[in-house]
GROMACS .gro file of C-alpha atoms in nm:
model
  380
    1MET     CA    1   1.784   1.690   1.746
    2THR     CA    2   1.740   1.586   1.383
    3ARG     CA    3   1.455   1.349   1.329
    4ALA     CA    4   1.224   1.206   1.068
    5VAL     CA    5   1.008   1.481   0.922
    6GLN     CA    6   0.637   1.407   0.886
    7ALA     CA    7   0.524   1.488   0.532
    8THR     CA    8   0.188   1.656   0.483
    9ASP     CA    9  -0.085   1.398   0.429
   10THR     CA   10  -0.384   1.437   0.200
   11PRO     CA   11  -0.678   1.580   0.399
   12ASN     CA   12  -0.909   1.304   0.518
   13VAL     CA   13  -1.239   1.330   0.326
   14PRO     CA   14  -1.533   1.126   0.461
   15ILE     CA   15  -1.642   0.843   0.232
   16GLN     CA   16  -2.003   0.871   0.120
   17PRO     CA   17  -2.199   0.542   0.102
   18VAL     CA   18  -2.272   0.436  -0.256
   19GLY     CA   19  -2.646   0.416  -0.324
   20ALA     CA   20  -2.823   0.133  -0.504
   21ALA     CA   21  -2.872   0.313  -0.837
   22ALA     CA   22  -2.514   0.442  -0.856
   23LEU     CA   23  -2.374   0.104  -0.751
   24ALA     CA   24  -2.578  -0.072  -1.021
   25GLY     CA   25  -2.425   0.163  -1.279
   26TRP     CA   26  -2.068   0.105  -1.166
   27LEU     CA   27  -2.107  -0.273  -1.146
   28ARG     CA   28  -2.289  -0.291  -1.480
   29LEU     CA   29  -2.011  -0.093  -1.647
   30GLN     CA   30  -1.754  -0.335  -1.504
   31MET     CA   31  -1.959  -0.635  -1.619
   32THR     CA   32  -2.016  -0.519  -1.979
   33ASP     CA   33  -1.850  -0.758  -2.226
   34GLY     CA   34  -1.573  -0.602  -2.431
   35VAL     CA   35  -1.550  -0.285  -2.219
   36GLY     CA   36  -1.226  -0.265  -2.023
   37LEU     CA   37  -1.110  -0.001  -1.779
   38MET     CA   38  -0.948   0.223  -2.039
   39THR     CA   39  -1.270   0.229  -2.242
   40ALA     CA   40  -1.477   0.279  -1.928
   41HIS     CA   41  -1.272   0.586  -1.834
   42ARG     CA   42  -1.308   0.725  -2.186
   43LEU     CA   43  -1.685   0.688  -2.159
   44LEU     CA   44  -1.688   0.849  -1.814
   45ARG     CA   45  -1.490   1.146  -1.943
   46ARG     CA   46  -1.749   1.190  -2.218
   47PHE     CA   47  -2.072   1.117  -2.030
   48GLY     CA   48  -1.982   1.182  -1.665
   49THR     CA   49  -2.148   0.891  -1.484
   50PRO     CA   50  -2.223   0.522  -1.552
   51GLU     CA   51  -2.595   0.603  -1.552
   52ALA     CA   52  -2.538   0.858  -1.828
   53VAL     CA   53  -2.333   0.607  -2.026
   54PHE     CA   54  -2.618   0.355  -2.025
   55GLY     CA   55  -2.866   0.632  -2.103
   56ALA     CA   56  -2.680   0.736  -2.418
   57ASP     CA   57  -2.804   0.637  -2.762
   58ARG     CA   58  -2.604   0.432  -3.010
   59ALA     CA   59  -2.494   0.732  -3.216
   60ALA     CA   60  -2.347   0.902  -2.911
   61LEU     CA   61  -2.173   0.582  -2.797
   62LEU     CA   62  -2.022   0.525  -3.142
   63ARG     CA   63  -1.832   0.853  -3.111
   64GLU     CA   64  -1.637   0.692  -2.826
   65VAL     CA   65  -1.636   0.314  -2.879
   66LYS     CA   66  -1.648   0.045  -3.147
   67PRO     CA   67  -1.980  -0.090  -3.277
   68GLY     CA   68  -1.953  -0.415  -3.083
   69GLN     CA   69  -1.887  -0.227  -2.761
   70ALA     CA   70  -2.180   0.008  -2.826
   71ASP     CA   71  -2.408  -0.291  -2.882
   72ALA     CA   72  -2.291  -0.446  -2.554
   73LEU     CA   73  -2.360  -0.122  -2.365
   74LEU     CA   74  -2.711  -0.107  -2.508
   75GLN     CA   75  -2.800  -0.458  -2.388
   76PRO     CA   76  -3.031  -0.494  -2.083
   77PRO     CA   77  -2.857  -0.533  -1.745
   78PRO     CA   78  -2.728  -0.888  -1.685
   79ASP     CA   79  -2.946  -1.117  -1.473
   80ALA     CA   80  -2.678  -1.140  -1.203
   81LEU     CA   81  -2.660  -0.764  -1.149
   82ALA     CA   82  -2.951  -0.721  -0.906
   83ALA     CA   83  -2.827  -0.994  -0.672
   84LEU     CA   84  -2.473  -0.855  -0.677
   85VAL     CA   85  -2.601  -0.504  -0.599
   86ASP     CA   86  -2.800  -0.633  -0.301
   87ALA     CA   87  -2.506  -0.836  -0.170
   88THR     CA   88  -2.267  -0.543  -0.210
   89LEU     CA   89  -2.501  -0.300  -0.034
   90ALA     CA   90  -2.532  -0.548   0.254
   91TRP     CA   91  -2.153  -0.582   0.266
   92GLN     CA   92  -2.113  -0.203   0.271
   93GLN     CA   93  -2.341  -0.178   0.573
   94GLN     CA   94  -2.122  -0.406   0.784
   95PRO     CA   95  -1.901  -0.225   1.040
   96GLY     CA   96  -1.556  -0.145   0.902
   97ASN     CA   97  -1.655  -0.198   0.537
   98PHE     CA   98  -1.654   0.087   0.286
   99LEU     CA   99  -1.721   0.119  -0.085
  100LEU     CA  100  -1.545   0.397  -0.272
  101SER     CA  101  -1.642   0.493  -0.627
  102TYR     CA  102  -1.411   0.667  -0.871
  103ASP     CA  103  -1.613   0.991  -0.857
  104ASP     CA  104  -1.605   1.017  -0.477
  105PRO     CA  105  -1.390   1.310  -0.353
  106ALA     CA  106  -1.234   1.066  -0.103
  107TYR     CA  107  -1.088   0.853  -0.385
  108PRO     CA  108  -0.705   0.862  -0.345
  109GLU     CA  109  -0.573   1.128  -0.582
  110ALA     CA  110  -0.249   0.943  -0.652
  111LEU     CA  111  -0.445   0.637  -0.763
  112ARG     CA  112  -0.700   0.840  -0.958
  113ASN     CA  113  -0.426   0.963  -1.190
  114ILE     CA  114  -0.286   0.627  -1.300
  115ALA     CA  115  -0.386   0.454  -1.622
  116ALA     CA  116  -0.681   0.217  -1.577
  117ALA     CA  117  -0.765   0.330  -1.222
  118PRO     CA  118  -1.022   0.102  -1.053
  119LEU     CA  119  -1.384   0.214  -1.083
  120LEU     CA  120  -1.470   0.082  -0.738
  121LEU     CA  121  -1.257   0.019  -0.431
  122TYR     CA  122  -1.376  -0.217  -0.159
  123LEU     CA  123  -1.216  -0.116   0.172
  124LYS     CA  124  -1.193  -0.282   0.512
  125GLY     CA  125  -1.043  -0.098   0.808
  126ARG     CA  126  -0.880   0.242   0.848
  127THR     CA  127  -0.967   0.425   0.528
  128GLU     CA  128  -0.776   0.738   0.636
  129LEU     CA  129  -0.454   0.549   0.554
  130LEU     CA  130  -0.533   0.594   0.184
  131GLY     CA  131  -0.451   0.963   0.222
  132ARG     CA  132  -0.119   0.910   0.401
  133LYS     CA  133   0.227   0.924   0.251
  134SER     CA  134   0.312   0.564   0.170
  135LEU     CA  135   0.575   0.332   0.029
  136ALA     CA  136   0.517  -0.006  -0.135
  137VAL     CA  137   0.740  -0.292  -0.016
  138VAL     CA  138   0.731  -0.607  -0.230
  139GLY     CA  139   0.940  -0.910  -0.309
  140SER     CA  140   0.960  -1.284  -0.350
  141ARG     CA  141   0.698  -1.522  -0.213
  142ASN     CA  142   0.976  -1.775  -0.150
  143ALA     CA  143   1.192  -1.531   0.041
  144SER     CA  144   1.503  -1.611   0.239
  145ALA     CA  145   1.509  -1.571   0.616
  146GLN     CA  146   1.737  -1.268   0.575
  147GLY     CA  147   1.507  -1.117   0.315
  148MET     CA  148   1.208  -1.156   0.547
  149LEU     CA  149   1.402  -0.994   0.829
  150ASN     CA  150   1.512  -0.706   0.604
  151ALA     CA  151   1.154  -0.646   0.487
  152ASP     CA  152   1.016  -0.653   0.841
  153ARG     CA  153   1.278  -0.419   0.988
  154MET     CA  154   1.278  -0.172   0.699
  155ALA     CA  155   0.899  -0.161   0.694
  156GLN     CA  156   0.886  -0.099   1.067
  157ALA     CA  157   1.146   0.178   1.049
  158LEU     CA  158   0.960   0.343   0.761
  159SER     CA  159   0.629   0.307   0.946
  160GLU     CA  160   0.780   0.466   1.255
  161ALA     CA  161   0.891   0.758   1.038
  162GLY     CA  162   0.529   0.809   0.933
  163LEU     CA  163   0.508   0.618   0.604
  164THR     CA  164   0.224   0.372   0.548
  165ILE     CA  165   0.350   0.042   0.407
  166VAL     CA  166   0.163  -0.090   0.100
  167SER     CA  167   0.197  -0.449  -0.017
  168GLY     CA  168   0.001  -0.737  -0.165
  169LEU     CA  169  -0.065  -0.982   0.124
  170ALA     CA  170   0.131  -1.257  -0.051
  171LEU     CA  171   0.352  -1.500   0.136
  172GLY     CA  172   0.715  -1.407   0.193
  173ILE     CA  173   0.827  -1.046   0.160
  174ASP     CA  174   0.473  -0.903   0.141
  175ALA     CA  175   0.369  -1.065   0.468
  176ALA     CA  176   0.689  -0.954   0.642
  177ALA     CA  177   0.640  -0.597   0.516
  178HIS     CA  178   0.283  -0.586   0.645
  179ALA     CA  179   0.395  -0.718   0.984
  180GLY     CA  180   0.667  -0.453   1.007
  181GLY     CA  181   0.427  -0.177   0.902
  182LEU     CA  182   0.178  -0.278   1.171
  183ASN     CA  183   0.448  -0.234   1.434
  184GLY     CA  184   0.473   0.141   1.365
  185PRO     CA  185   0.223   0.429   1.359
  186GLY     CA  186   0.226   0.439   0.977
  187SER     CA  187   0.052   0.097   0.972
  188THR     CA  188  -0.010  -0.087   0.645
  189ILE     CA  189  -0.239  -0.126   0.343
  190ALA     CA  190  -0.292  -0.468   0.182
  191VAL     CA  191  -0.405  -0.467  -0.182
  192ILE     CA  192  -0.561  -0.805  -0.256
  193GLY     CA  193  -0.635  -0.985  -0.582
  194THR     CA  194  -0.968  -1.137  -0.476
  195GLY     CA  195  -1.307  -1.003  -0.375
  196PRO     CA  196  -1.308  -0.829  -0.035
  197ASP     CA  197  -1.495  -1.125   0.116
  198ARG     CA  198  -1.213  -1.367   0.037
  199ILE     CA  199  -0.854  -1.389   0.156
  200TYR     CA  200  -0.575  -1.553  -0.040
  201PRO     CA  201  -0.350  -1.722   0.053
  202SER     CA  202  -0.534  -1.883   0.344
  203ARG     CA  203  -0.212  -1.893   0.546
  204ASN     CA  204  -0.235  -1.514   0.575
  205LYS     CA  205  -0.591  -1.504   0.715
  206GLN     CA  206  -0.476  -1.414   1.064
  207LEU     CA  207  -0.253  -1.137   0.926
  208ALA     CA  208  -0.544  -1.014   0.713
  209ARG     CA  209  -0.770  -0.996   1.018
  210ARG     CA  210  -0.512  -0.785   1.198
  211ILE     CA  211  -0.474  -0.556   0.896
  212ALA     CA  212  -0.853  -0.512   0.876
  213GLU     CA  213  -0.847  -0.396   1.240
  214GLU     CA  214  -0.527  -0.189   1.249
  215GLY     CA  215  -0.459  -0.112   0.883
  216CYS     CA  216  -0.663  -0.126   0.564
  217ILE     CA  217  -0.748  -0.395   0.307
  218VAL     CA  218  -0.817  -0.277  -0.049
  219SER     CA  219  -0.971  -0.467  -0.339
  220GLU     CA  220  -1.101  -0.361  -0.679
  221TYR     CA  221  -1.276  -0.693  -0.736
  222ALA     CA  222  -1.646  -0.766  -0.680
  223LEU     CA  223  -1.772  -0.983  -0.396
  224GLY     CA  224  -1.712  -1.350  -0.453
  225THR     CA  225  -1.420  -1.304  -0.694
  226PRO     CA  226  -1.188  -1.604  -0.645
  227PRO     CA  227  -0.806  -1.592  -0.663
  228LEU     CA  228  -0.782  -1.584  -1.043
  229ARG     CA  229  -0.428  -1.591  -1.175
  230ASP     CA  230  -0.459  -1.284  -1.399
  231ASN     CA  231  -0.592  -1.063  -1.120
  232PHE     CA  232  -0.269  -1.059  -0.918
  233PRO     CA  233  -0.047  -0.894  -1.180
  234ARG     CA  234  -0.329  -0.643  -1.245
  235ARG     CA  235  -0.361  -0.547  -0.880
  236ASN     CA  236   0.011  -0.454  -0.877
  237ARG     CA  237  -0.070  -0.124  -1.051
  238VAL     CA  238  -0.285  -0.039  -0.746
  239ILE     CA  239  -0.002  -0.124  -0.506
  240SER     CA  240   0.238   0.110  -0.684
  241GLY     CA  241  -0.037   0.362  -0.761
  242LEU     CA  242  -0.111   0.422  -0.393
  243ALA     CA  243   0.256   0.475  -0.303
  244ARG     CA  244   0.521   0.740  -0.351
  245GLY     CA  245   0.769   0.472  -0.439
  246VAL     CA  246   0.832   0.096  -0.446
  247LEU     CA  247   1.102  -0.094  -0.257
  248VAL     CA  248   1.189  -0.441  -0.389
  249VAL     CA  249   1.358  -0.640  -0.113
  250GLU     CA  250   1.420  -0.973  -0.287
  251ALA     CA  251   1.325  -1.088  -0.636
  252ALA     CA  252   1.432  -1.359  -0.876
  253ALA     CA  253   1.499  -1.273  -1.238
  254GLN     CA  254   1.138  -1.345  -1.344
  255SER     CA  255   0.968  -1.237  -1.021
  256GLY     CA  256   0.622  -1.082  -1.027
  257SER     CA  257   0.767  -0.807  -0.808
  258LEU     CA  258   0.942  -0.675  -1.118
  259ILE     CA  259   0.596  -0.611  -1.267
  260THR     CA  260   0.515  -0.387  -0.971
  261ALA     CA  261   0.851  -0.214  -1.003
  262ARG     CA  262   0.811  -0.140  -1.372
  263LEU     CA  263   0.454  -0.023  -1.321
  264ALA     CA  264   0.589   0.213  -1.055
  265ALA     CA  265   0.844   0.352  -1.297
  266ALA     CA  266   0.575   0.402  -1.563
  267GLN     CA  267   0.361   0.584  -1.306
  268GLY     CA  268   0.647   0.818  -1.217
  269ARG     CA  269   0.707   0.664  -0.873
  270GLU     CA  270   1.048   0.629  -0.711
  271LEU     CA  271   1.203   0.284  -0.737
  272TYR     CA  272   1.434   0.126  -0.480
  273ALA     CA  273   1.599  -0.216  -0.456
  274VAL     CA  274   1.801  -0.400  -0.191
  275PRO     CA  275   2.117  -0.561  -0.336
  276GLY     CA  276   2.239  -0.908  -0.246
  277SER     CA  277   2.509  -1.160  -0.326
  278ILE     CA  278   2.595  -1.200  -0.693
  279HIS     CA  279   2.544  -1.575  -0.637
  280ALA     CA  280   2.197  -1.542  -0.483
  281THR     CA  281   1.903  -1.625  -0.713
  282LEU     CA  282   1.674  -1.396  -0.514
  283ALA     CA  283   1.908  -1.100  -0.569
  284LYS     CA  284   1.909  -1.118  -0.949
  285GLY     CA  285   1.583  -0.928  -0.995
  286CYS     CA  286   1.699  -0.651  -0.762
  287HIS     CA  287   2.032  -0.625  -0.943
  288THR     CA  288   1.846  -0.597  -1.275
  289LEU     CA  289   1.636  -0.312  -1.137
  290ILE     CA  290   1.946  -0.133  -1.007
  291ARG     CA  291   2.109  -0.163  -1.349
  292GLU     CA  292   1.791  -0.015  -1.498
  293GLY     CA  293   1.805   0.285  -1.266
  294ALA     CA  294   1.650   0.182  -0.934
  295LYS     CA  295   1.821   0.334  -0.633
  296LEU     CA  296   2.029   0.097  -0.425
  297VAL     CA  297   1.902   0.080  -0.067
  298GLU     CA  298   2.083  -0.051   0.240
  299THR     CA  299   1.879   0.110   0.519
  300ALA     CA  300   1.543   0.277   0.570
  301ALA     CA  301   1.733   0.605   0.609
  302ASP     CA  302   1.837   0.585   0.242
  303ILE     CA  303   1.470   0.598   0.139
  304LEU     CA  304   1.366   0.861   0.393
  305THR     CA  305   1.649   1.087   0.283
  306ASP     CA  306   1.573   1.037  -0.086
  307LEU     CA  307   1.206   1.121  -0.029
  308GLU     CA  308   1.312   1.424   0.176
  309LEU     CA  309   1.137   1.286   0.482
  310LEU     CA  310   1.457   1.280   0.686
  311SER     CA  311   1.646   1.600   0.762
  312PRO     CA  312   1.998   1.548   0.619
  313ASP     CA  313   2.186   1.758   0.874
  314ALA     CA  314   2.440   1.489   0.947
  315PRO     CA  315   2.678   1.329   0.694
  316GLY     CA  316   2.502   1.077   0.472
  317GLY     CA  317   2.160   1.199   0.576
  318ARG     CA  318   2.185   1.022   0.911
  319PRO     CA  319   2.027   1.188   1.214
  320SER     CA  320   2.262   1.343   1.467
  321PRO     CA  321   2.076   1.356   1.799
  322ASP     CA  322   2.193   1.605   2.058
  323ASP     CA  323   2.413   1.464   2.333
  324SER     CA  324   2.174   1.544   2.615
  325PHE     CA  325   1.898   1.337   2.461
  326VAL     CA  326   2.138   1.052   2.375
  327ASP     CA  327   2.257   1.043   2.733
  328ARG     CA  328   1.900   1.035   2.864
  329VAL     CA  329   1.801   0.745   2.640
  330LEU     CA  330   2.117   0.546   2.707
  331GLU     CA  331   2.071   0.599   3.079
  332ALA     CA  332   1.708   0.487   3.051
  333LEU     CA  333   1.815   0.179   2.855
  334GLY     CA  334   2.075   0.076   3.106
  335GLU     CA  335   2.257  -0.250   3.041
  336ASP     CA  336   1.955  -0.458   2.941
  337PRO     CA  337   1.725  -0.430   2.640
  338ALA     CA  338   1.396  -0.249   2.696
  339GLY     CA  339   1.076  -0.194   2.502
  340ALA     CA  340   0.946   0.142   2.381
  341ASP     CA  341   0.663   0.151   2.638
  342LEU     CA  342   0.904   0.097   2.927
  343LEU     CA  343   1.143   0.360   2.789
  344ALA     CA  344   0.856   0.606   2.750
  345LEU     CA  345   0.767   0.550   3.116
  346ARG     CA  346   1.127   0.598   3.228
  347LEU     CA  347   1.167   0.913   3.015
  348GLN     CA  348   0.819   1.044   3.100
  349GLN     CA  349   0.726   1.081   2.731
  350SER     CA  350   0.443   0.948   2.520
  351ALA     CA  351   0.524   0.627   2.335
  352ALA     CA  352   0.415   0.784   2.004
  353GLU     CA  353   0.658   1.076   2.043
  354LEU     CA  354   0.940   0.848   2.153
  355GLN     CA  355   0.908   0.620   1.848
  356GLY     CA  356   1.034   0.890   1.612
  357GLN     CA  357   1.322   0.972   1.845
  358LEU     CA  358   1.420   0.608   1.877
  359LEU     CA  359   1.421   0.579   1.498
  360ALA     CA  360   1.663   0.871   1.478
  361LEU     CA  361   1.894   0.706   1.733
  362GLU     CA  362   1.872   0.372   1.552
  363LEU     CA  363   1.957   0.528   1.216
  364ALA     CA  364   2.246   0.711   1.380
  365GLY     CA  365   2.386   0.376   1.494
  366LEU     CA  366   2.352   0.454   1.864
  367ILE     CA  367   2.095   0.189   1.954
  368GLU     CA  368   1.985  -0.138   1.798
  369ARG     CA  369   1.634  -0.272   1.748
  370LEU     CA  370   1.590  -0.633   1.861
  371PRO     CA  371   1.312  -0.881   1.782
  372GLY     CA  372   0.996  -0.823   1.982
  373GLY     CA  373   1.018  -0.444   1.971
  374MET     CA  374   1.307  -0.423   2.216
  375PHE     CA  375   1.598  -0.174   2.199
  376GLN     CA  376   1.958  -0.211   2.309
  377ARG     CA  377   2.233   0.046   2.348
  378LEU     CA  378   2.539   0.023   2.122
  379ARG     CA  379   2.779   0.249   2.307
  380ALA     CA  380   2.886   0.288   2.667
   0.00000   0.00000   0.00000
């Protein structure tokens, strides 16, 4: 049968704990007044490490930065640095917490190559997801019920095909996308705009706890960083930077999701948008993106085919399962809906193997996914 094809993931490289001296250098570089990420990367290309940057003399620094920036780099470490280093080292030692510096071989290569890549990543959960093929799913915080359902179902279908779902833990489409991603083996990554010890919005704390256990939470912000308004648009470059492409499910004309979409385009990522009614406010942003070149998406299969993760043997890139397998699944389904675990038991297959096959049947229009992870046959 034709099925979703698993793309090759980046090899999983163990994350090395960041030591006190190296951490002090990274944090000090982030805290230096007047030195932004672009300047920090220029200095790192010249000197190699933060420690070497702060060990350079003024003449050497002036070959890379302005006089005011050189003076700031030559100042003694800020008083708050030692306490922040100690707190961060203690946080790193807690189970499930990881700190990833820009020079670590485990740093995601796709993210490393974007402009203004984070110097430090604070991670909670399954860090191996950072090396998986992934797709960002974003949209309005004030989403419609249909938009939420679309985000959830598309994210779950993409997750079941092996893609990790990346989003921003906001209310609305983001939350629905994370929930859908968690319901498939691809799972989900949440990129947050606060320190890793804070969750915003508070209504998503339960979802965040589940992501920390089954997926991965990512932050570039130091411990204690509150939900500052400017940090959320900035974190969008990380959302798109981790992914092969960005799907916008719903967005108003001035939606913040359009920032993520345009960052994705600038980073060379694929861009997808779900259309809606010409009268719907939440469709206007998606329609703008489509006019600007985003690919119109109606089903998860459209994305999988475009990314060459779905074998296009059948017309339109839809899977065409062989009749013997179709008959077996339809017989196992019977007249009543059934969950994947029950079907796996009836078919004497592993649930993980069956998920990909069920996705193929769903995309072929032979079965329907119902709320609660149930499946129902669509033909006699």
